[in-house]
Short mmCIF file of C-alpha atoms in Angstrom, two decimals:
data_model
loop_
_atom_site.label_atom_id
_atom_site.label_comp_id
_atom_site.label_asym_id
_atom_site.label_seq_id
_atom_site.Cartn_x
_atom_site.Cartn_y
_atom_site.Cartn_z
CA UNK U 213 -18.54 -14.53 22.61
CA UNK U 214 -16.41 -15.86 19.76
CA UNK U 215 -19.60 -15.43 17.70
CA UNK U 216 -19.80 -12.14 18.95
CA UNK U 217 -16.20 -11.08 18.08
CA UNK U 218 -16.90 -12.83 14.69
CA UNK U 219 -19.71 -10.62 13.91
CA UNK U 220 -18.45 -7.17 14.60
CA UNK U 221 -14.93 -8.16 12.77
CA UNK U 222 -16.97 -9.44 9.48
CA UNK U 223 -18.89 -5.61 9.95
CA UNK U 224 -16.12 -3.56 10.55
CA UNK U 225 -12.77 -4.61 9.97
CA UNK U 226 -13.30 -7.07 6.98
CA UNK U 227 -15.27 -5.07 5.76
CA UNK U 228 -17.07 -5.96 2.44
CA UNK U 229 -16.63 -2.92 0.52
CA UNK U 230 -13.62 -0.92 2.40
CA UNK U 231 -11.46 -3.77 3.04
CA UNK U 232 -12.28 -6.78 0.29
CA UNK U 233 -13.84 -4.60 -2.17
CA UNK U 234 -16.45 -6.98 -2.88
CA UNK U 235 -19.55 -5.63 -4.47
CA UNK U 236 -18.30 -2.73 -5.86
CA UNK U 237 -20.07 -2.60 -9.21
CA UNK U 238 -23.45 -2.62 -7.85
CA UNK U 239 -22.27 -0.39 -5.13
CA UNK U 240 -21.15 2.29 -7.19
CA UNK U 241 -24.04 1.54 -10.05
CA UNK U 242 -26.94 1.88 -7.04
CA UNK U 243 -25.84 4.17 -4.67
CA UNK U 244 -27.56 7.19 -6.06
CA UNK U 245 -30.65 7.37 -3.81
CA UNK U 246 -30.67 6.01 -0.28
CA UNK U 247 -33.68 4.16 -0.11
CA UNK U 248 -33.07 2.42 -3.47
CA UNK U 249 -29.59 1.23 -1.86
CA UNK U 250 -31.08 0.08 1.59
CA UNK U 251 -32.96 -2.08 -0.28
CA UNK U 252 -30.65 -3.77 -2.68
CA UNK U 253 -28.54 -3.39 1.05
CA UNK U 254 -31.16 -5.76 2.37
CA UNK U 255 -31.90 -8.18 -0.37
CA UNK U 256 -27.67 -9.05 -0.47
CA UNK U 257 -27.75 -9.79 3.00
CA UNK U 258 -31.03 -11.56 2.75
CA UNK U 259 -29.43 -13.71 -0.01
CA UNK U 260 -25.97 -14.04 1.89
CA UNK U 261 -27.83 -15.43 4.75
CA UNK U 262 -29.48 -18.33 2.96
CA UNK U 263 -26.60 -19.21 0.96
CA UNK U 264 -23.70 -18.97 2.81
CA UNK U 265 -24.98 -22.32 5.15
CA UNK U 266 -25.50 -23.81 2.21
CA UNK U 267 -22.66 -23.32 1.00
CA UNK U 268 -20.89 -24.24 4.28
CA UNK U 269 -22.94 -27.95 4.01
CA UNK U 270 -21.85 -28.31 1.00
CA UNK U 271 -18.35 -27.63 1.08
CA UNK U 272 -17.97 -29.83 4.61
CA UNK U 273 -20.19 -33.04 3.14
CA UNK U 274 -19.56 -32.75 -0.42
CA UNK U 275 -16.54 -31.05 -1.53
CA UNK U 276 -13.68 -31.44 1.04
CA UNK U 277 -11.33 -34.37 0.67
CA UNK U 278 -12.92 -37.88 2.03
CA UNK U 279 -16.10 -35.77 2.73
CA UNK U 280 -18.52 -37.99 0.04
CA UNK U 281 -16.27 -40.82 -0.95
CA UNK U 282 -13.19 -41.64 0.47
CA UNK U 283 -10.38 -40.62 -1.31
CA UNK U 284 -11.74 -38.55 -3.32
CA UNK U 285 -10.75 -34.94 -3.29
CA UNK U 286 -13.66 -32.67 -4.77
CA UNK U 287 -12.60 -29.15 -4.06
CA UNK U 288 -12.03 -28.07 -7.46
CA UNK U 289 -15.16 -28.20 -7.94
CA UNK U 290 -16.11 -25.21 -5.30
CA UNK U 291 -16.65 -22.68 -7.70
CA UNK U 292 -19.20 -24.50 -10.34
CA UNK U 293 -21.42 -25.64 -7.06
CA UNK U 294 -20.81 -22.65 -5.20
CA UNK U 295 -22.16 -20.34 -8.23
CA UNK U 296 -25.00 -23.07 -8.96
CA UNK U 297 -26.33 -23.21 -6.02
CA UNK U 298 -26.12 -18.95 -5.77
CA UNK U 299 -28.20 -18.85 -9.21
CA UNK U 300 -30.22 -21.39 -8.05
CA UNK U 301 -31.24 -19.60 -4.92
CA UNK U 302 -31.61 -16.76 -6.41
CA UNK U 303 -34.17 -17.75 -8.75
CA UNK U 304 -36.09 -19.02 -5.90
CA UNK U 305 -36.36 -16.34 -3.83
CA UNK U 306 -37.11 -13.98 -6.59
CA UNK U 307 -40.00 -16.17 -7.46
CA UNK U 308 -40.91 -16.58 -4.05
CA UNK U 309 -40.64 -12.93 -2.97
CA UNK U 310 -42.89 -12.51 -6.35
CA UNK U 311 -45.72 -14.95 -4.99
CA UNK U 312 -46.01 -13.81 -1.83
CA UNK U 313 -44.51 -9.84 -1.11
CA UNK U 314 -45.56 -8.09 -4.20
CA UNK U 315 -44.77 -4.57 -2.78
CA UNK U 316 -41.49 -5.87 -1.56
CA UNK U 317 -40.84 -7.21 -5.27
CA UNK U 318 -41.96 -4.06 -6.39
CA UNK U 319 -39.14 -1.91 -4.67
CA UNK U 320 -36.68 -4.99 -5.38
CA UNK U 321 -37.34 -6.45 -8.63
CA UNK U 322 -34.93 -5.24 -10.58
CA UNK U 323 -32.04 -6.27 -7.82
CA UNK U 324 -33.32 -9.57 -7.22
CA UNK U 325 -31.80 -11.11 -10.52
CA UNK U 326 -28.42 -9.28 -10.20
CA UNK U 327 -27.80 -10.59 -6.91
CA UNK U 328 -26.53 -13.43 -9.06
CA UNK U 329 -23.32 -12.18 -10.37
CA UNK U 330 -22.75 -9.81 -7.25
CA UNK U 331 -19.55 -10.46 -6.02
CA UNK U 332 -20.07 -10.14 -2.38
CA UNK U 333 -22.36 -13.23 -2.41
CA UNK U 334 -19.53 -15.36 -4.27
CA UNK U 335 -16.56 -13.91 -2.52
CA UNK U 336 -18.36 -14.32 1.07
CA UNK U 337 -18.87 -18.47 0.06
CA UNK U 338 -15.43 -18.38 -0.95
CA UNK U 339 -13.69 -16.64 2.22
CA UNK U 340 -16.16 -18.67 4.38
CA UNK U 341 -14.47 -21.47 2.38
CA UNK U 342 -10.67 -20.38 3.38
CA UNK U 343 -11.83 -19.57 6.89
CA UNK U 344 -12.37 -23.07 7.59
CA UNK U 345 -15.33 -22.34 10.19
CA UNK U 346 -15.84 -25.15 12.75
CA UNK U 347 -19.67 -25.73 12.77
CA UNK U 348 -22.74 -24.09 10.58
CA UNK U 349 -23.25 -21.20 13.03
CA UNK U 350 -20.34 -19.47 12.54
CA UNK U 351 -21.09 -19.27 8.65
CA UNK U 352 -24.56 -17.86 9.99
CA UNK U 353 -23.16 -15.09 11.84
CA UNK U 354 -20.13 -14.65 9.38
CA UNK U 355 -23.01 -13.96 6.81
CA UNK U 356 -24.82 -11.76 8.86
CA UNK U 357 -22.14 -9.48 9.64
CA UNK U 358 -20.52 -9.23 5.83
CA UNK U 359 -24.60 -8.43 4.92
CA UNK U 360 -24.84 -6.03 7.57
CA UNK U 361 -21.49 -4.31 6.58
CA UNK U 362 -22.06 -4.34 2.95
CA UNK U 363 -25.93 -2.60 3.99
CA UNK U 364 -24.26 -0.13 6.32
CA UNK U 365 -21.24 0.92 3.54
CA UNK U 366 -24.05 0.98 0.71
CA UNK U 367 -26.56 3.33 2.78
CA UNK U 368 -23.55 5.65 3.66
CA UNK U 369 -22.40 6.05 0.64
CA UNK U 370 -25.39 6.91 -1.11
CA UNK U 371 -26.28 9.64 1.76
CA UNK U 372 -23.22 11.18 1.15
CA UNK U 373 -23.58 11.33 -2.99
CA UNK U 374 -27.30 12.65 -2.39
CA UNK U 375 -25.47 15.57 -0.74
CA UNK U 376 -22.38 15.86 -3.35
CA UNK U 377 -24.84 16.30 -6.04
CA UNK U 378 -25.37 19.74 -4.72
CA UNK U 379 -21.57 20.26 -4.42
CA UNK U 380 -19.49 22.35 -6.88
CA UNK U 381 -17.12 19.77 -7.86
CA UNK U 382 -14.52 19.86 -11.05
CA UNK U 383 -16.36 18.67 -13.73
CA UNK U 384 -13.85 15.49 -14.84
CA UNK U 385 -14.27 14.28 -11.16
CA UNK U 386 -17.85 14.36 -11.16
CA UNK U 387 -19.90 11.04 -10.59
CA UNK U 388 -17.69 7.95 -10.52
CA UNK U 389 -14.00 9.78 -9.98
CA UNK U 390 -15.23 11.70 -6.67
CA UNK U 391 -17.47 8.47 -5.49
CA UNK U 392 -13.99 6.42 -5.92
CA UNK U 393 -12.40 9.25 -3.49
CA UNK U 394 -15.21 9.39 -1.13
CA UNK U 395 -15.02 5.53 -0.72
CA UNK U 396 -10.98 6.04 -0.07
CA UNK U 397 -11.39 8.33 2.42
CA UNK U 398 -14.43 6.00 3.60
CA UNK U 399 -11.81 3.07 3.79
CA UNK U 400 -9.43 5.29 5.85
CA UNK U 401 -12.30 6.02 8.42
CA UNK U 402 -12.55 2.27 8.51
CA UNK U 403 -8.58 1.28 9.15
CA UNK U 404 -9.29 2.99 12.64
CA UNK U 405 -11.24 -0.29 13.26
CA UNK U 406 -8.26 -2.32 12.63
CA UNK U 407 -6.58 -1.73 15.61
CA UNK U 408 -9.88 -3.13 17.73
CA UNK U 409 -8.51 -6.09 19.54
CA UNK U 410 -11.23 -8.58 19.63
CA UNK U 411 -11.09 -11.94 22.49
CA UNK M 75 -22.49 0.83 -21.99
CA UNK M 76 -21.77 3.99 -23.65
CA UNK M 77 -20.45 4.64 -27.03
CA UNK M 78 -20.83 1.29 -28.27
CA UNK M 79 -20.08 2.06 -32.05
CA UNK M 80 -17.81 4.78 -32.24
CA UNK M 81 -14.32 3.49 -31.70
CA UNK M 82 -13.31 -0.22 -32.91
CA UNK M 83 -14.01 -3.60 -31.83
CA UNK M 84 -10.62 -4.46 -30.41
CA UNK M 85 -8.89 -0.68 -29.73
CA UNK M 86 -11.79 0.71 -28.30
CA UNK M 87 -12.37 -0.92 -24.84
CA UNK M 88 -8.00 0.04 -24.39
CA UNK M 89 -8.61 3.11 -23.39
CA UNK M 90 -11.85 5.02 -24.46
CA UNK M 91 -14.07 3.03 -23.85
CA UNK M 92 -11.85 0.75 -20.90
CA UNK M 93 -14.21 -1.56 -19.28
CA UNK M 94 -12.85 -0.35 -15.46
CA UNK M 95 -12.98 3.17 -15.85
CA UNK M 96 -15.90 3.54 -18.51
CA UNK M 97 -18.01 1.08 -17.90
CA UNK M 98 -17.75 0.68 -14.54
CA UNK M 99 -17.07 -2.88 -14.52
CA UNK M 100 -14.83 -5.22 -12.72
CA UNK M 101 -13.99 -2.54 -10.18
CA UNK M 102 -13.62 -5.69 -7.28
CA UNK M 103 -10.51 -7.12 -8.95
CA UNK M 104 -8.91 -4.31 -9.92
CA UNK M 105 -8.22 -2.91 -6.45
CA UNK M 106 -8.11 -6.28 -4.88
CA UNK M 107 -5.22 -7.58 -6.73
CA UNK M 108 -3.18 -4.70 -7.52
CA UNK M 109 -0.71 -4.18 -3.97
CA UNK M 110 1.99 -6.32 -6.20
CA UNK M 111 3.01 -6.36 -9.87
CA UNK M 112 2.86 -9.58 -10.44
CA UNK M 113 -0.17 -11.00 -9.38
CA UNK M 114 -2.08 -7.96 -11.03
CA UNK M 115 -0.55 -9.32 -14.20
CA UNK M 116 -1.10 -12.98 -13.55
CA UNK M 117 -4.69 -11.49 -12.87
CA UNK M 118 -4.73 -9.80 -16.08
CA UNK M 119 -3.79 -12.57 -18.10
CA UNK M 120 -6.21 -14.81 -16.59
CA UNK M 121 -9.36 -12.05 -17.04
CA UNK M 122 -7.92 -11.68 -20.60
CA UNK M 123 -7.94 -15.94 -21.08
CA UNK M 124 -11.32 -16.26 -19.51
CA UNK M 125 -12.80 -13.19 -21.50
CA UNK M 126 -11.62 -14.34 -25.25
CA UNK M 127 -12.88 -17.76 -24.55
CA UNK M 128 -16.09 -17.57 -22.80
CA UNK M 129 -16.99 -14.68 -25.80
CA UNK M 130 -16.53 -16.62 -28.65
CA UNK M 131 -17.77 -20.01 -26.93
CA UNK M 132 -21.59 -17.76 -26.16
CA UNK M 133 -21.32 -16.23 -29.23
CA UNK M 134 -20.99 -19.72 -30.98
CA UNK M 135 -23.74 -21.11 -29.20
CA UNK M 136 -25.89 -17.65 -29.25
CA UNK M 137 -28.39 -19.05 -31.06
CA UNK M 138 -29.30 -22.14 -29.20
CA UNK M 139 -29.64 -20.80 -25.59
CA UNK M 140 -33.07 -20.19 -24.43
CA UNK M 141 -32.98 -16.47 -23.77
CA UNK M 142 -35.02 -17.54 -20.14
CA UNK M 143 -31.82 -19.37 -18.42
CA UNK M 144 -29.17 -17.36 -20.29
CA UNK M 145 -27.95 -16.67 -17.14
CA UNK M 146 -27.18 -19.83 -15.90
CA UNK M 147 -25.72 -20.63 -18.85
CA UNK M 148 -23.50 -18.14 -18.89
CA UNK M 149 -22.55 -18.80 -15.72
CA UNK M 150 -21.87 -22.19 -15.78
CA UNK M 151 -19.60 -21.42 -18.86
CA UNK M 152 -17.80 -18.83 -17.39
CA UNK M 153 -17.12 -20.98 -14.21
CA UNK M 154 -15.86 -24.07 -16.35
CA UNK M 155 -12.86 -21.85 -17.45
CA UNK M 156 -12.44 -20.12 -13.94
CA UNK M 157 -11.40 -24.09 -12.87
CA UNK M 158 -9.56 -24.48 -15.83
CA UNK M 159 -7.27 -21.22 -15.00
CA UNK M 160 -7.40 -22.31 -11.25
CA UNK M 161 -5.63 -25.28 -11.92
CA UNK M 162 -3.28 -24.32 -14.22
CA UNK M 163 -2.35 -21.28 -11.85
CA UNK M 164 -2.13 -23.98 -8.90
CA UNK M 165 0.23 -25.85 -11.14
CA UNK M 166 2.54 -23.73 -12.12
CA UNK M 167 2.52 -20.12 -10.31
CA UNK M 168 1.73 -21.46 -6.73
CA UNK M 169 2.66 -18.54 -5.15
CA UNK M 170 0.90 -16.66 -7.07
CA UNK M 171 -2.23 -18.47 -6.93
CA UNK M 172 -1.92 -18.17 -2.97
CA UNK M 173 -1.59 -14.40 -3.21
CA UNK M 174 -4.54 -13.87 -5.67
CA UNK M 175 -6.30 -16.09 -3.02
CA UNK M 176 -10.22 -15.81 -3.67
CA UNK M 177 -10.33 -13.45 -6.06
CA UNK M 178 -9.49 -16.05 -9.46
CA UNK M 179 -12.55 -17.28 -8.09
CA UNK M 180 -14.46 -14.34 -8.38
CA UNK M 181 -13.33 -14.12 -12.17
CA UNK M 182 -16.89 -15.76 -12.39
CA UNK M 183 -18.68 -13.14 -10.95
CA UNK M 184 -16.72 -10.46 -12.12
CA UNK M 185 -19.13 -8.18 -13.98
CA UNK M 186 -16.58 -7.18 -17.26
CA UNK M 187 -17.92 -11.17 -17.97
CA UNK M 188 -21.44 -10.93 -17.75
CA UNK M 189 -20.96 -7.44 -19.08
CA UNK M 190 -19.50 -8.38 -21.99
CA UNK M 191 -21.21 -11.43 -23.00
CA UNK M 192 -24.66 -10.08 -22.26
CA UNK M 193 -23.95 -6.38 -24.40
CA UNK M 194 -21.52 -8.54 -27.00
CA UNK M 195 -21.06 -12.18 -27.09
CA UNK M 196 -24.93 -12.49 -27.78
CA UNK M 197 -25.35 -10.07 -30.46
CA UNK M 198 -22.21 -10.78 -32.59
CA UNK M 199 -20.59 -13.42 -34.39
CA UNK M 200 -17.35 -15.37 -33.02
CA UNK M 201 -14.73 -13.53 -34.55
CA UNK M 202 -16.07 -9.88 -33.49
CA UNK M 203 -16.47 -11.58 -30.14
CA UNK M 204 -12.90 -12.62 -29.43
CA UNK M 205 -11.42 -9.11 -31.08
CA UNK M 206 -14.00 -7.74 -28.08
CA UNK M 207 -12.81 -10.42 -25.44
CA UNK M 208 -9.41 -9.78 -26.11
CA UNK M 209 -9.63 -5.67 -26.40
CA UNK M 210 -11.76 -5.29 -23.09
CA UNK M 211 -9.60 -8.17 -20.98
CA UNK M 212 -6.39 -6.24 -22.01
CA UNK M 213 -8.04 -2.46 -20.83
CA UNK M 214 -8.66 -4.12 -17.67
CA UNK M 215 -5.35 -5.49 -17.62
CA UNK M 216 -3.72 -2.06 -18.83
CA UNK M 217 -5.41 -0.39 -15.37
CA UNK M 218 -4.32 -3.12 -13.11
CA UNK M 219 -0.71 -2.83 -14.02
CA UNK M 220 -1.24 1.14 -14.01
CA UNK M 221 -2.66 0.93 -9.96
CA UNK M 222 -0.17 -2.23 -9.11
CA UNK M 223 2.77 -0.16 -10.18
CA UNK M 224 1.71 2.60 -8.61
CA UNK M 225 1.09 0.83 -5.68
CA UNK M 226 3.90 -1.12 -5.44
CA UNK M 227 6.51 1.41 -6.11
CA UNK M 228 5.53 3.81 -3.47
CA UNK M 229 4.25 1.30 -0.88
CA UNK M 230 7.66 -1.24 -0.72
CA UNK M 231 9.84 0.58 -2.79
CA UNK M 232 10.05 -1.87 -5.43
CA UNK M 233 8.84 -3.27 -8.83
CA UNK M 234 8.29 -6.56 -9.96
CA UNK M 235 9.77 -7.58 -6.24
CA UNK M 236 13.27 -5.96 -7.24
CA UNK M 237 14.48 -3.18 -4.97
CA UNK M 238 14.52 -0.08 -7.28
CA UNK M 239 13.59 3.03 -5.31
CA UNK M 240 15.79 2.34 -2.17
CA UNK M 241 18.30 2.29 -4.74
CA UNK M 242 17.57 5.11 -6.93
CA UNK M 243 17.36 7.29 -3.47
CA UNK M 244 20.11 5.79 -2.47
CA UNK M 245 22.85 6.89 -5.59
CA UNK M 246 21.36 10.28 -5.38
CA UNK M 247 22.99 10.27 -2.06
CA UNK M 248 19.96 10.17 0.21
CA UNK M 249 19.64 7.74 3.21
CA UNK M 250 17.18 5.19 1.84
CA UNK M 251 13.73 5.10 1.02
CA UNK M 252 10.92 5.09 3.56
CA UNK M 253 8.28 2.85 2.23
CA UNK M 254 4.76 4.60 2.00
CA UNK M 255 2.40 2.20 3.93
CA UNK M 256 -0.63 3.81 2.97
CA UNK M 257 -0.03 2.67 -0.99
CA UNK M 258 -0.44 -0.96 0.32
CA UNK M 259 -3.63 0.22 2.50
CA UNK M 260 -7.24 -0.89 0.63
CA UNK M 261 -7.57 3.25 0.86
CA UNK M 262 -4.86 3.76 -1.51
CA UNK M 263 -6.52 1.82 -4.25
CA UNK M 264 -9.93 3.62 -4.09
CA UNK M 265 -8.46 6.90 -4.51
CA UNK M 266 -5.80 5.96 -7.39
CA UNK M 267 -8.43 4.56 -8.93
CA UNK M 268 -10.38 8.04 -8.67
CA UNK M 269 -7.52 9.47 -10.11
CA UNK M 270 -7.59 7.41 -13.07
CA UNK M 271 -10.87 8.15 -13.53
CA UNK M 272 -10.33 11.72 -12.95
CA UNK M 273 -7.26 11.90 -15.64
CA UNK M 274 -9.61 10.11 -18.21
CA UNK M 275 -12.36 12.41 -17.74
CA UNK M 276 -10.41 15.28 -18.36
CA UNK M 277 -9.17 13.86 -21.62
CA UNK M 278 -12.26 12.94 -22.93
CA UNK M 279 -14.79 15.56 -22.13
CA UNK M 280 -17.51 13.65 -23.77
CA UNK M 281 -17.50 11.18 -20.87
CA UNK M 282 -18.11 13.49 -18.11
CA UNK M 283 -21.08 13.41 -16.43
CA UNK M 284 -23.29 16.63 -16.68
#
């Protein structure tokens, strides 16, 4: 149950994009066609899910106080492993997704190297960080759901600019100003979910 | 990266060619950060710190990294100074640091770095680079204090953390100021943000998209 609540609160109500803004750049530079964005949607949370345990070992055996050596306080250190092990990973996988799913690299390729330096994938190590989770599974589902919610803002968001490009819309707003305003009014839909009491 | 050439080196990336609203970059930060004043300019000065630096330290070394792990590299540059400013922010703004929570963290990832040092910091020499760190951490500073004061003078009512809009309302002889909750709200931010970007636009036809 508490992984249950976990999950839909990492979906909805901390939501990646509407309520961290994590992501945004490649979310507003990919979000022109749908099927483009459902698969860079897919590839974060693919990446988010083998990371974020990581991660979590790392920070719990490694990088906490008296976690390696006692008395010896590591944690400043978070960000230079965290991001190392993120570029590391996602090297791997690109090379592995190369090897072995060639039409999946195909639709991907580009994506697969950017992944990197996307936010989300940082900033989801880093709150799993702060959130002090108990055991390994909790960062498991906590990954899930922020991928999940990060696919599902990403595919709705470029569904709704494949419709505005047939809108009439003042020219100085076109493009980025009226995606920004679509994504407010997104993040307003998504305050409803706030008041969900979870437990 | 538009209209790389056209304006200068340092003045350019202040307004016409700002790296939030032009190039699209760094967009995370600058609505995370901005429901106070002073955080978004504790943010801005850090962004501005790490920019300079980690430009003229690629652009010195531009010639000896492999072009294959230039990445990495980068990275691991880029996350050196994000400690540095950590700690120092730790040290001396605590409260500050707490607010900003993750998100000095994310300096590292933020894309106005890899932005900049893969489009400038490779191809230029140190100098350049620094006038280009400096120019491009101070736009994104410039729209961070735009949204923050925005933000925070509608949503509590005050700037800087003093009370000034209760006040003003107040001596005009009204009965206080209700704050405007939904200028604290992520919402807010997005569409502020699109106004920005809306303003600009109009300005400067030749950005608009056709």
């Amino acid at each position: 149950m508490e992984y249950l609540n976990l999950f839909i609160k990492s979906i909805f109500i901390d939501n990646m994009i509407f309520a961290l803004f994590l992501g945004m750049c490649s979310y507003l530079a990919v979000s022109k066609t749908v099927s483009t964005s459902v698969g860079l949607g897919c590839a974060v949370t693919f990446v988010l899910l083998i990371t974020l345990p990581i991660n979590y070992l790392l920070d719990k055996y490694v990088l906490q106080p008296d976690a390696l050596v006692e008395g010896v306080d590591l944690s400043y250190l978070s960000f230079i492993i965290f991001i190392a092990n993120i570029a590391a990973i996602v090297q791997i996988v690109e090379m592995v997704v190369e090897k072995f799913f060639p039409a999946l690299y195909g639709s991907l390729g580009i994506f697969l190297p950017l992944i990197a330096v996307n936010c989300a994938i940082l900033g989801g190590s880093l709150f799993m960080q702060q959130k002090e989770f108990e055991n390994v599974g909790y960062a498991i589902t906590y990954a899930l759901g922020d991928g999940i919610g990060w696919l599902f803002a990403i595919a709705c968001i470029a569904a709704i600019r494949e419709k505005l490009s047939y809108s009439n819309i003042p020219a100085p707003l076109k493009g980025l100003g009226i995606t920004f305003i679509v994504t407010g009014l997104m993040a307003i839909a998504f305050m409803s979910f706030s008041g969900i009491q979870l437990g | 990266m538009a209209n790389e050439k056209k304006p200068g080196v340092f003045t350019g990336p202040l307004w016409t060619n700002n790296p939030v609203v032009v190039q699209v970059l760094g967009i995370c930060s600058a609505l995370a950060v901005t429901t106070q004043m002073k955080p978004a300019l504790v943010m801005g000065i850090s962004l501005t710190c790490v920019l300079a630096f980690a430009n003229v330290i690629i652009s010195v070394l531009r010639n000896t990294i492999p072009n294959r792990i230039r990445i990495i590299v980068q990275l691991v540059v880029v996350a050196a100074l994000v400690i540095l400013v950590n700690q120092i922010l730790k040290a001396y703004v605590y409260d500050v640091s707490k607010a900003l929570s993750v998100y000095v963290g994310l300096i590292i990832t933020n894309c106005i770095l890899m932005g900049r040092l893969e489009a400038f910091a490779l191809g230029n020499k140190p100098f350049p680079a620094l006038l280009d760190g400096l120019g491009n951490g101070i736009g994104y500073a410039l729209i961070l204090f735009i949204t923050a004061t925005l933000r925070e003078l509608f949503g509590s009512g005050t700037l800087f953390g003093y009370d000034v809009l209760a006040r003003f309302v107040n001596e005009a002889g009204y009965d206080g100021y209700q704050n405007c909750g939904f200028f604290t709200m992520p919402a807010a931010a997005l569409i502020i943000l699109g106004c920005i970007i809306w303003y600009q636009r109009a300005k400067n036809p030749d950005l608009q998209d056709k």
